Amino acid sequence: MKLVVVSAGLSVPSSTRLLGDRLAAATVGRVSGPVDLKVVELRDLAVEIAHNFTNGFPGRALSAAIEDVTSADGLIVVTPVFSASYSGLFKSFFDVLDKDALVGKPVVIAATGGTGRHSLVLDHALRPLFAYLRAVVVPTGVYAASEDWGAEGLAERVGRAAGELAGLMSRPAPAPAAGSESVSSAPGGAEAVLPAQAALPGRADGFHVVPFEEQLAALRP
């Protein structure tokens, strides 16, 4: 099982990296079996990330980091807070990933900042970003302000988020549905089976669509 930490900390030592390490250690301790732990330090990839935007090709180190992230069974992503949001370096890294790279991947979101007033960054910035990327974000996000280190509460939040991530990593991926019929939820909790989709004329790629009127008709008693 592979666990990857993405840290956007800039300093050495970095409280952002420290928070990522704590979350990783707590997760490893809750996963049954061996864990391959990798850490991606975005600070070391800043130049290659910028070049990727201008020439369209990742460098060797960035390619390796992308491979680690896309092949992970679980992710821990940690950013410092800049201007009430994630850092530009953090966002730029996830901008260079393929749009489907994180679909269904379990993710813990975490952030560090100088004051507790920035804690809403988890729900106002990070959670929407990874929802857009269709990752599975665990319920507990972890924010650590300067005064949180060594204070009560941080260890409990780290442990809770790690437990949620470990549970998702250990869960087998759902099998794709068999057959050509699709099932949708109908009013009242009933399930309606929609007819097989007909190919649109002129589409060589076999793209299928069910007209909205047919979907409504299938839901009527």
Short mmCIF file of C-alpha atoms in Angstrom, two decimals:
data_model
loop_
_atom_site.label_atom_id
_atom_site.label_comp_id
_atom_site.label_asym_id
_atom_site.label_seq_id
_atom_site.Cartn_x
_atom_site.Cartn_y
_atom_site.Cartn_z
CA MET A 1 0.00 0.00 0.00
CA LYS A 2 1.37 3.41 -0.97
CA LEU A 3 0.92 6.61 1.02
CA VAL A 4 2.17 9.94 -0.37
CA VAL A 5 2.57 13.25 1.47
CA VAL A 6 2.54 16.43 -0.64
CA SER A 7 4.08 19.30 1.33
CA ALA A 8 4.15 22.88 0.08
CA GLY A 9 6.28 24.20 2.93
CA LEU A 10 9.00 26.65 1.94
CA SER A 11 11.31 26.86 4.93
CA VAL A 12 13.69 24.34 6.48
CA PRO A 13 12.57 23.18 8.97
CA SER A 14 8.94 23.62 7.99
CA SER A 15 5.85 23.40 10.17
CA THR A 16 3.96 22.35 7.04
CA ARG A 17 6.28 19.36 6.55
CA LEU A 18 6.09 18.59 10.27
CA LEU A 19 2.30 18.41 10.13
CA GLY A 20 2.50 16.16 7.08
CA ASP A 21 4.96 13.87 8.88
CA ARG A 22 2.67 13.61 11.92
CA LEU A 23 -0.31 12.72 9.76
CA ALA A 24 1.74 10.17 7.84
CA ALA A 25 3.04 8.48 10.99
CA ALA A 26 -0.46 8.30 12.46
CA THR A 27 -1.85 6.84 9.22
CA VAL A 28 0.91 4.23 8.88
CA GLY A 29 0.18 3.12 12.44
CA ARG A 30 -3.47 2.52 11.56
CA VAL A 31 -3.02 0.66 8.26
CA SER A 32 -2.71 -3.10 8.42
CA GLY A 33 0.26 -4.38 6.46
CA PRO A 34 3.35 -2.65 5.05
CA VAL A 35 3.13 0.92 3.76
CA ASP A 36 5.39 2.50 1.14
CA LEU A 37 5.65 6.11 2.34
CA LYS A 38 6.81 8.85 -0.06
CA VAL A 39 7.11 12.61 0.56
CA VAL A 40 6.86 15.12 -2.29
CA GLU A 41 8.46 18.45 -1.36
CA LEU A 42 7.04 21.01 -3.77
CA ARG A 43 9.72 23.52 -2.79
CA ASP A 44 12.23 21.36 -4.66
CA LEU A 45 10.01 21.20 -7.75
CA ALA A 46 9.14 24.90 -8.11
CA VAL A 47 11.33 25.51 -11.18
CA GLU A 48 10.15 22.38 -13.00
CA ILE A 49 6.51 23.22 -12.23
CA ALA A 50 6.99 26.68 -13.76
CA HIS A 51 8.71 25.20 -16.82
CA ASN A 52 5.85 22.71 -17.23
CA PHE A 53 3.45 25.64 -17.65
CA THR A 54 5.60 27.28 -20.32
CA ASN A 55 6.74 24.29 -22.35
CA GLY A 56 4.06 21.71 -21.57
CA PHE A 57 6.46 18.98 -20.43
CA PRO A 58 7.38 17.92 -16.88
CA GLY A 59 11.04 17.53 -15.93
CA ARG A 60 12.45 14.33 -14.53
CA ALA A 61 11.87 15.16 -10.85
CA LEU A 62 8.36 16.50 -11.50
CA SER A 63 7.49 13.41 -13.55
CA ALA A 64 8.55 11.19 -10.65
CA ALA A 65 6.47 13.24 -8.21
CA ILE A 66 3.42 13.04 -10.47
CA GLU A 67 3.86 9.29 -10.76
CA ASP A 68 4.06 8.95 -6.97
CA VAL A 69 0.90 10.99 -6.46
CA THR A 70 -1.17 9.32 -9.17
CA SER A 71 -0.18 5.80 -8.07
CA ALA A 72 -0.81 6.41 -4.36
CA ASP A 73 -3.49 4.54 -2.43
CA GLY A 74 -3.87 7.58 -0.17
CA LEU A 75 -2.71 11.20 -0.12
CA ILE A 76 -1.92 13.70 2.61
CA VAL A 77 -1.73 17.24 1.24
CA VAL A 78 -0.45 20.11 3.38
CA THR A 79 -0.05 23.78 2.48
CA PRO A 80 0.87 26.95 4.31
CA VAL A 81 -1.80 29.66 4.21
CA PHE A 82 -1.01 32.65 2.01
CA SER A 83 -3.58 35.46 1.63
CA ALA A 84 -6.32 33.36 3.24
CA SER A 85 -5.88 30.45 0.80
CA TYR A 86 -3.48 27.70 -0.28
CA SER A 87 -0.12 28.77 -1.65
CA GLY A 88 0.42 29.38 -5.35
CA LEU A 89 3.04 26.62 -5.45
CA PHE A 90 0.55 24.14 -3.97
CA LYS A 91 -2.15 25.05 -6.51
CA SER A 92 0.32 25.02 -9.41
CA PHE A 93 1.36 21.44 -8.68
CA PHE A 94 -2.21 20.19 -8.79
CA ASP A 95 -2.82 22.26 -11.92
CA VAL A 96 -0.21 20.24 -13.83
CA LEU A 97 -1.83 16.91 -12.97
CA ASP A 98 -4.18 15.28 -15.43
CA LYS A 99 -7.78 16.21 -14.63
CA ASP A 100 -8.65 12.57 -13.86
CA ALA A 101 -5.50 11.75 -11.87
CA LEU A 102 -7.13 11.92 -8.44
CA VAL A 103 -10.57 10.49 -9.19
CA GLY A 104 -11.68 8.36 -6.23
CA LYS A 105 -8.37 8.77 -4.39
CA PRO A 106 -8.62 9.18 -0.57
CA VAL A 107 -7.14 12.49 0.59
CA VAL A 108 -6.48 14.20 3.92
CA ILE A 109 -6.38 17.99 3.60
CA ALA A 110 -4.25 19.97 6.05
CA ALA A 111 -2.84 23.47 6.40
CA THR A 112 -0.62 25.57 8.65
CA GLY A 113 -0.77 29.26 9.46
CA GLY A 114 0.27 31.92 11.92
CA THR A 115 -3.18 32.40 13.41
CA GLY A 116 -6.26 30.30 14.07
CA ARG A 117 -8.34 32.81 12.09
CA HIS A 118 -7.20 31.08 8.87
CA SER A 119 -8.63 27.68 9.81
CA LEU A 120 -11.57 28.10 7.42
CA VAL A 121 -9.13 27.67 4.54
CA LEU A 122 -9.77 23.92 4.83
CA ASP A 123 -13.44 24.18 3.91
CA HIS A 124 -13.39 27.36 1.80
CA ALA A 125 -10.37 26.54 -0.40
CA LEU A 126 -8.89 23.05 -0.02
CA ARG A 127 -12.06 20.99 0.15
CA PRO A 128 -13.61 22.59 -2.99
CA LEU A 129 -10.35 22.10 -4.91
CA PHE A 130 -10.21 18.36 -4.26
CA ALA A 131 -13.95 17.96 -4.72
CA TYR A 132 -13.45 19.46 -8.19
CA LEU A 133 -10.67 16.93 -8.82
CA ARG A 134 -13.14 14.21 -7.71
CA ALA A 135 -10.93 12.93 -4.93
CA VAL A 136 -12.49 11.44 -1.79
CA VAL A 137 -11.69 13.95 0.95
CA VAL A 138 -11.92 12.54 4.49
CA PRO A 139 -14.34 14.36 6.84
CA THR A 140 -11.65 15.61 9.22
CA GLY A 141 -9.30 18.31 7.95
CA VAL A 142 -6.36 19.38 10.10
CA TYR A 143 -5.31 23.00 10.58
CA ALA A 144 -2.39 23.91 12.81
CA ALA A 145 -1.78 27.52 13.87
CA SER A 146 1.42 28.55 15.64
CA GLU A 147 -0.25 28.24 19.05
CA ASP A 148 -1.55 24.71 18.30
CA TRP A 149 1.83 23.01 18.44
CA GLY A 150 2.05 21.33 21.81
CA ALA A 151 -1.49 22.36 22.74
CA GLU A 152 -4.44 20.07 23.36
CA GLY A 153 -6.54 19.10 20.38
CA LEU A 154 -4.02 18.86 17.54
CA ALA A 155 -3.00 15.26 18.29
CA GLU A 156 -6.66 14.23 18.46
CA ARG A 157 -7.44 15.84 15.09
CA VAL A 158 -4.39 14.21 13.52
CA GLY A 159 -5.40 10.82 14.86
CA ARG A 160 -9.00 11.15 13.70
CA ALA A 161 -8.01 12.21 10.17
CA ALA A 162 -5.42 9.42 9.99
CA GLY A 163 -7.98 6.84 11.03
CA GLU A 164 -10.41 8.03 8.37
CA LEU A 165 -7.73 7.89 5.68
CA ALA A 166 -6.52 4.44 6.77
CA GLY A 167 -10.08 3.15 6.59
CA LEU A 168 -10.53 4.39 3.03
CA MET A 169 -7.14 3.07 1.93
CA SER A 170 -7.99 -0.40 3.22
CA ARG A 171 -11.38 -0.49 1.52
CA PRO A 172 -11.44 -2.30 -1.84
CA ALA A 173 -12.35 -0.20 -4.85
CA PRO A 174 -15.95 -0.68 -6.07
CA ALA A 175 -16.34 -2.93 -9.10
CA PRO A 176 -17.78 -1.36 -12.25
CA ALA A 177 -21.43 -2.10 -12.90
CA ALA A 178 -22.09 -4.89 -15.40
CA GLY A 179 -24.44 -4.63 -18.39
CA SER A 180 -25.63 -1.77 -20.50
CA GLU A 181 -28.46 -0.60 -18.25
CA SER A 182 -27.93 2.22 -15.79
CA VAL A 183 -29.66 2.54 -12.41
CA SER A 184 -30.73 5.84 -10.94
CA SER A 185 -32.44 6.77 -7.72
CA ALA A 186 -36.13 7.53 -8.16
CA PRO A 187 -38.36 9.56 -5.84
CA GLY A 188 -39.32 7.71 -2.68
CA GLY A 189 -36.12 5.68 -2.60
CA ALA A 190 -37.13 3.41 -5.52
CA GLU A 191 -34.65 2.55 -8.22
CA ALA A 192 -35.50 2.98 -11.88
CA VAL A 193 -33.66 1.14 -14.64
CA LEU A 194 -33.05 3.43 -17.57
CA PRO A 195 -33.04 2.02 -21.10
CA ALA A 196 -29.76 1.33 -22.84
CA GLN A 197 -28.38 4.52 -24.30
CA ALA A 198 -28.51 4.95 -28.06
CA ALA A 199 -25.46 6.21 -29.90
CA LEU A 200 -25.68 9.76 -31.14
CA PRO A 201 -25.58 9.93 -34.94
CA GLY A 202 -22.30 11.07 -36.37
CA ARG A 203 -20.25 10.23 -33.24
CA ALA A 204 -17.44 7.84 -34.14
CA ASP A 205 -16.29 7.54 -30.53
CA GLY A 206 -19.49 5.72 -29.50
CA PHE A 207 -20.53 8.39 -26.99
CA HIS A 208 -24.00 7.60 -25.59
CA VAL A 209 -26.65 9.89 -24.24
CA VAL A 210 -30.21 9.40 -22.95
CA PRO A 211 -32.48 12.35 -23.80
CA PHE A 212 -33.80 14.08 -20.72
CA GLU A 213 -37.41 13.36 -21.74
CA GLU A 214 -36.70 9.60 -21.78
CA GLN A 215 -35.06 9.77 -18.36
CA LEU A 216 -38.15 11.52 -16.95
CA ALA A 217 -40.46 8.99 -18.61
CA ALA A 218 -38.53 6.09 -17.05
CA LEU A 219 -39.05 7.56 -13.58
CA ARG A 220 -42.82 7.88 -13.91
CA PRO A 221 -44.92 5.06 -12.35
#
